[in-house]
Amino acid sequence: MTERYRAKHVAEPATPEDGKRILVDRLWPRGVKKAELAHDLWLKEIAPSHELRKWYGHEPARWEAFRDRYGAELEANQETVARLLELSKDGPVTLLFSARDRARNQAVALRDYLNTQVKAL
């Protein structure tokens, strides 16, 4: 079974396989014009809290702790999580991010969390 949620950097071109494209950064990506980013929704309320984002600071050594802490924040934000789960009923959802580290960022952590939630349904 293919994963319903994918993570993709905002600089990568949109493809038909992306399905719905949701920006999940709390802040709009630097240097990207709103009219130029192919996206269906900016869901900034699903992003990690300002405090968690600052604490993580994209330090690779903090990645696992970040995932755990962000997962706890997602557990407390079930209304927004439910909205994202609902969006995947019609097809794939691509979570857009602007972080430099393409392997360890909030969209990757969110993708993994959501794919786990879908499998549990």
Coordinates of N, CA and C in Angstrom, one line a residue:
M1 N 0.8 -1.2 0.0 CA 0.0 0.0 0.0 C 0.9 1.3 0.0
T2 N 0.6 2.2 -0.9 CA 1.3 3.4 -0.9 C 0.9 4.3 0.3
E3 N 1.9 5.1 0.7 CA 1.6 6.0 1.8 C 0.7 7.2 1.3
R4 N -0.3 7.5 2.2 CA -1.2 8.6 1.8 C -0.5 10.0 1.9
Y5 N 0.5 10.1 2.7 CA 1.1 11.4 3.0 C 2.5 11.3 2.5
R6 N 3.0 12.4 1.9 CA 4.3 12.6 1.4 C 4.8 13.9 1.9
A7 N 6.1 14.0 1.9 CA 6.8 15.3 2.3 C 7.6 15.8 1.1
K8 N 7.5 17.1 0.8 CA 8.2 17.6 -0.4 C 8.7 19.0 -0.2
H9 N 9.9 19.3 -0.6 CA 10.4 20.7 -0.4 C 9.6 21.6 -1.3
V10 N 9.4 22.9 -0.9 CA 8.7 23.9 -1.7 C 9.4 24.2 -3.0
A11 N 10.7 23.9 -3.1 CA 11.4 24.2 -4.4 C 11.2 23.1 -5.4
E12 N 10.7 21.9 -5.0 CA 10.5 20.9 -6.0 C 9.2 21.1 -6.7
P13 N 9.2 20.9 -8.0 CA 8.0 21.2 -8.8 C 6.8 20.3 -8.5
A14 N 5.6 20.8 -8.7 CA 4.4 20.1 -8.4 C 4.2 19.0 -9.5
T15 N 3.7 17.9 -9.1 CA 3.4 16.8 -10.1 C 2.0 16.3 -9.8
P16 N 1.4 15.7 -10.8 CA 0.0 15.1 -10.6 C -0.1 14.1 -9.4
E17 N 1.0 13.4 -9.2 CA 1.1 12.4 -8.1 C 1.0 13.1 -6.7
D18 N 1.2 14.4 -6.6 CA 1.2 15.1 -5.3 C -0.2 15.1 -4.7
G19 N -1.2 15.0 -5.5 CA -2.6 15.2 -4.9 C -2.7 16.6 -4.3
K20 N -3.3 16.6 -3.1 CA -3.5 17.9 -2.5 C -2.1 18.3 -1.9
R21 N -1.7 19.6 -2.1 CA -0.5 20.1 -1.6 C -0.7 21.1 -0.5
I22 N -0.2 20.7 0.7 CA -0.5 21.5 1.9 C 0.8 22.0 2.5
L23 N 1.0 23.3 2.6 CA 2.1 23.9 3.2 C 2.0 23.8 4.7
V24 N 2.9 23.2 5.4 CA 2.8 22.9 6.9 C 3.9 23.7 7.7
D25 N 4.4 24.7 7.1 CA 5.3 25.6 7.9 C 4.5 26.7 8.6
R26 N 5.0 27.0 9.8 CA 4.3 28.1 10.6 C 4.5 29.4 9.9
L27 N 5.7 29.6 9.3 CA 6.1 30.9 8.7 C 6.1 30.7 7.1
W28 N 5.7 31.7 6.4 CA 5.7 31.5 4.9 C 7.2 31.4 4.5
P29 N 7.5 30.5 3.6 CA 8.9 30.3 3.1 C 9.5 31.6 2.6
R30 N 10.7 31.9 3.0 CA 11.5 33.0 2.5 C 11.7 32.9 1.1
G31 N 11.5 34.0 0.4 CA 11.8 34.1 -1.0 C 10.8 33.5 -2.0
V32 N 9.7 33.0 -1.4 CA 8.7 32.3 -2.2 C 7.5 33.2 -2.3
K33 N 7.0 33.6 -3.5 CA 5.8 34.4 -3.6 C 4.6 33.5 -3.5
K34 N 3.6 34.0 -2.8 CA 2.4 33.2 -2.6 C 1.8 32.7 -3.9
A35 N 1.8 33.6 -4.9 CA 1.2 33.3 -6.2 C 2.0 32.2 -6.9
E36 N 3.3 32.1 -6.6 CA 4.1 31.1 -7.3 C 4.2 29.7 -6.7
L37 N 3.7 29.6 -5.5 CA 3.8 28.2 -4.8 C 2.5 27.5 -5.2
A38 N 2.7 26.4 -5.8 CA 1.5 25.5 -6.1 C 1.1 24.8 -4.9
H39 N 0.1 25.3 -4.2 CA -0.4 24.7 -3.0 C -2.0 24.9 -2.9
D40 N -2.6 24.0 -2.2 CA -4.0 24.0 -2.0 C -4.4 24.7 -0.7
L41 N -3.5 24.6 0.3 CA -3.9 25.1 1.6 C -2.6 25.4 2.4
W42 N -2.6 26.4 3.2 CA -1.5 26.7 4.1 C -2.1 26.4 5.5
L43 N -1.6 25.3 6.1 CA -2.2 24.9 7.4 C -1.1 25.1 8.5
K44 N -0.9 26.4 8.8 CA 0.2 26.7 9.7 C -0.1 26.3 11.1
E45 N -1.3 26.0 11.5 CA -1.7 25.6 12.8 C -1.3 24.2 13.1
I46 N -0.8 23.4 12.1 CA -0.4 22.0 12.3 C 1.1 22.0 12.6
A47 N 1.8 23.1 12.3 CA 3.3 23.2 12.5 C 3.6 23.1 14.0
P48 N 4.9 22.8 14.3 CA 5.3 22.7 15.7 C 5.2 24.1 16.3
S49 N 5.0 24.1 17.6 CA 4.9 25.4 18.3 C 6.2 26.2 18.1
H50 N 6.2 27.5 18.3 CA 7.3 28.4 18.2 C 8.4 27.9 19.1
E51 N 8.1 27.5 20.4 CA 9.0 27.1 21.4 C 9.7 25.8 20.9
L52 N 9.0 24.8 20.4 CA 9.6 23.6 20.0 C 10.5 23.8 18.7
R53 N 10.0 24.6 17.8 CA 10.8 24.9 16.6 C 12.1 25.5 17.0
K54 N 12.1 26.5 17.9 CA 13.3 27.2 18.3 C 14.2 26.2 19.1
W55 N 13.7 25.4 19.9 CA 14.5 24.4 20.7 C 15.2 23.4 19.7
Y56 N 14.4 22.9 18.8 CA 15.0 21.9 17.8 C 16.1 22.6 17.0
G57 N 15.9 23.7 16.4 CA 16.9 24.4 15.7 C 17.6 23.6 14.6
H58 N 16.9 22.6 14.1 CA 17.4 21.6 13.1 C 18.8 21.0 13.5
E59 N 18.9 20.7 14.8 CA 20.1 20.0 15.3 C 19.9 18.5 15.1
P60 N 20.6 17.9 14.3 CA 20.4 16.4 14.1 C 20.4 15.6 15.3
A61 N 21.1 15.9 16.3 CA 21.2 15.2 17.6 C 19.8 15.3 18.3
R62 N 19.0 16.3 18.0 CA 17.7 16.5 18.7 C 16.6 15.9 17.9
W63 N 16.8 15.3 16.8 CA 15.8 14.8 15.9 C 14.8 13.9 16.6
E64 N 15.2 12.8 17.2 CA 14.3 11.9 17.8 C 13.5 12.5 19.0
A65 N 14.1 13.4 19.8 CA 13.4 14.1 20.8 C 12.4 15.0 20.2
F66 N 12.8 15.7 19.1 CA 11.8 16.6 18.4 C 10.6 15.8 17.9
R67 N 10.8 14.7 17.3 CA 9.7 13.9 16.8 C 8.8 13.5 17.9
D68 N 9.3 13.1 19.1 CA 8.5 12.8 20.2 C 7.7 14.0 20.7
R69 N 8.4 15.1 20.9 CA 7.7 16.3 21.4 C 6.7 16.8 20.4
Y70 N 7.0 16.8 19.1 CA 6.0 17.2 18.1 C 4.8 16.2 18.1
G71 N 5.1 15.0 18.2 CA 4.0 14.0 18.3 C 3.0 14.3 19.5
A72 N 3.6 14.7 20.6 CA 2.8 15.1 21.8 C 1.9 16.3 21.4
E73 N 2.5 17.3 20.7 CA 1.8 18.4 20.3 C 0.6 18.1 19.3
L74 N 0.9 17.1 18.4 CA -0.1 16.7 17.5 C -1.2 16.0 18.2
E75 N -0.9 15.2 19.2 CA -1.9 14.5 20.0 C -2.9 15.5 20.7
A76 N -2.3 16.7 21.1 CA -3.1 17.7 21.7 C -3.9 18.6 20.7
N77 N -3.6 18.4 19.4 CA -4.2 19.2 18.3 C -5.0 18.3 17.4
Q78 N -5.9 17.5 18.0 CA -6.6 16.5 17.2 C -7.5 17.0 16.1
E79 N -8.1 18.2 16.4 CA -9.0 18.8 15.4 C -8.3 19.1 14.1
T80 N -7.1 19.6 14.1 CA -6.3 19.9 12.9 C -5.8 18.6 12.3
V81 N -5.4 17.7 13.1 CA -5.0 16.4 12.6 C -6.1 15.7 11.9
A82 N -7.3 15.7 12.4 CA -8.5 15.1 11.8 C -8.8 15.8 10.4
R83 N -8.5 17.1 10.4 CA -8.7 17.8 9.1 C -7.7 17.2 8.0
L84 N -6.5 17.0 8.4 CA -5.5 16.4 7.5 C -5.9 15.0 7.1
L85 N -6.3 14.2 8.1 CA -6.7 12.9 7.8 C -7.9 12.8 6.8
E86 N -8.8 13.8 7.0 CA -10.0 13.9 6.1 C -9.6 14.2 4.7
L87 N -8.6 15.1 4.5 CA -8.1 15.5 3.2 C -7.5 14.3 2.4
S88 N -7.1 13.3 3.1 CA -6.4 12.1 2.4 C -7.5 11.1 1.9
K89 N -8.7 11.3 2.2 CA -9.7 10.3 1.8 C -9.9 10.3 0.2
D90 N -9.6 11.4 -0.4 CA -9.8 11.5 -1.9 C -8.5 11.3 -2.6
G91 N -7.4 11.0 -2.0 CA -6.2 10.7 -2.6 C -5.0 11.2 -1.8
P92 N -3.8 11.2 -2.4 CA -2.6 11.5 -1.7 C -2.6 13.0 -1.3
V93 N -1.8 13.2 -0.2 CA -1.6 14.6 0.3 C -0.1 14.8 0.4
T94 N 0.4 15.9 -0.2 CA 1.8 16.2 -0.1 C 2.0 17.4 0.9
L95 N 2.8 17.1 1.9 CA 3.1 18.1 2.9 C 4.3 18.9 2.5
L96 N 4.1 20.2 2.2 CA 5.2 21.1 1.7 C 6.0 21.7 2.9
F97 N 7.3 21.8 2.8 CA 8.1 22.4 3.8 C 9.2 23.2 3.1
S98 N 9.9 24.1 3.9 CA 11.0 24.9 3.3 C 12.3 24.7 4.0
A99 N 12.3 23.8 5.0 CA 13.6 23.5 5.7 C 14.7 23.1 4.8
R100 N 15.9 23.4 5.1 CA 17.1 23.0 4.3 C 17.3 21.5 4.5
D101 N 17.1 21.0 5.7 CA 17.3 19.6 5.9 C 16.1 18.8 5.4
R102 N 16.2 18.2 4.3 CA 15.1 17.5 3.7 C 14.7 16.2 4.4
A103 N 15.6 15.7 5.2 CA 15.3 14.4 5.9 C 14.8 14.5 7.3
R104 N 15.1 15.6 7.9 CA 14.7 15.8 9.4 C 14.1 17.2 9.5
N105 N 12.8 17.2 9.3 CA 12.0 18.5 9.5 C 10.6 18.1 9.9
Q106 N 9.8 19.2 10.2 CA 8.4 18.9 10.7 C 7.5 18.2 9.7
A107 N 7.7 18.4 8.4 CA 6.9 17.8 7.4 C 7.1 16.3 7.4
V108 N 8.4 15.9 7.6 CA 8.7 14.4 7.6 C 8.2 13.8 8.9
A109 N 8.3 14.5 10.0 CA 7.8 14.0 11.2 C 6.2 13.9 11.2
L110 N 5.6 14.9 10.6 CA 4.2 14.9 10.4 C 3.7 13.8 9.5
R111 N 4.4 13.6 8.4 CA 4.1 12.6 7.4 C 4.1 11.2 8.1
D112 N 5.1 10.9 8.9 CA 5.2 9.7 9.5 C 4.1 9.5 10.6
Y113 N 3.8 10.5 11.3 CA 2.7 10.5 12.3 C 1.4 10.2 11.6
L114 N 1.1 11.0 10.5 CA -0.2 10.8 9.8 C -0.3 9.4 9.2
N115 N 0.8 8.9 8.6 CA 0.7 7.6 8.0 C 0.4 6.5 9.0
T116 N 1.0 6.7 10.2 CA 0.7 5.8 11.3 C -0.8 5.9 11.8
Q117 N -1.3 7.1 11.8 CA -2.7 7.3 12.2 C -3.6 6.6 11.2
V118 N -3.3 6.7 9.9 CA -4.1 6.1 8.8 C -4.1 4.6 9.0
K119 N -3.0 4.0 9.2 CA -2.9 2.6 9.4 C -3.7 2.1 10.6
A120 N -3.8 2.9 11.6 CA -4.5 2.6 12.8 C -6.0 2.6 12.6
L121 N -6.5 3.3 11.6 CA -8.0 3.4 11.3 C -8.6 2.1 10.8

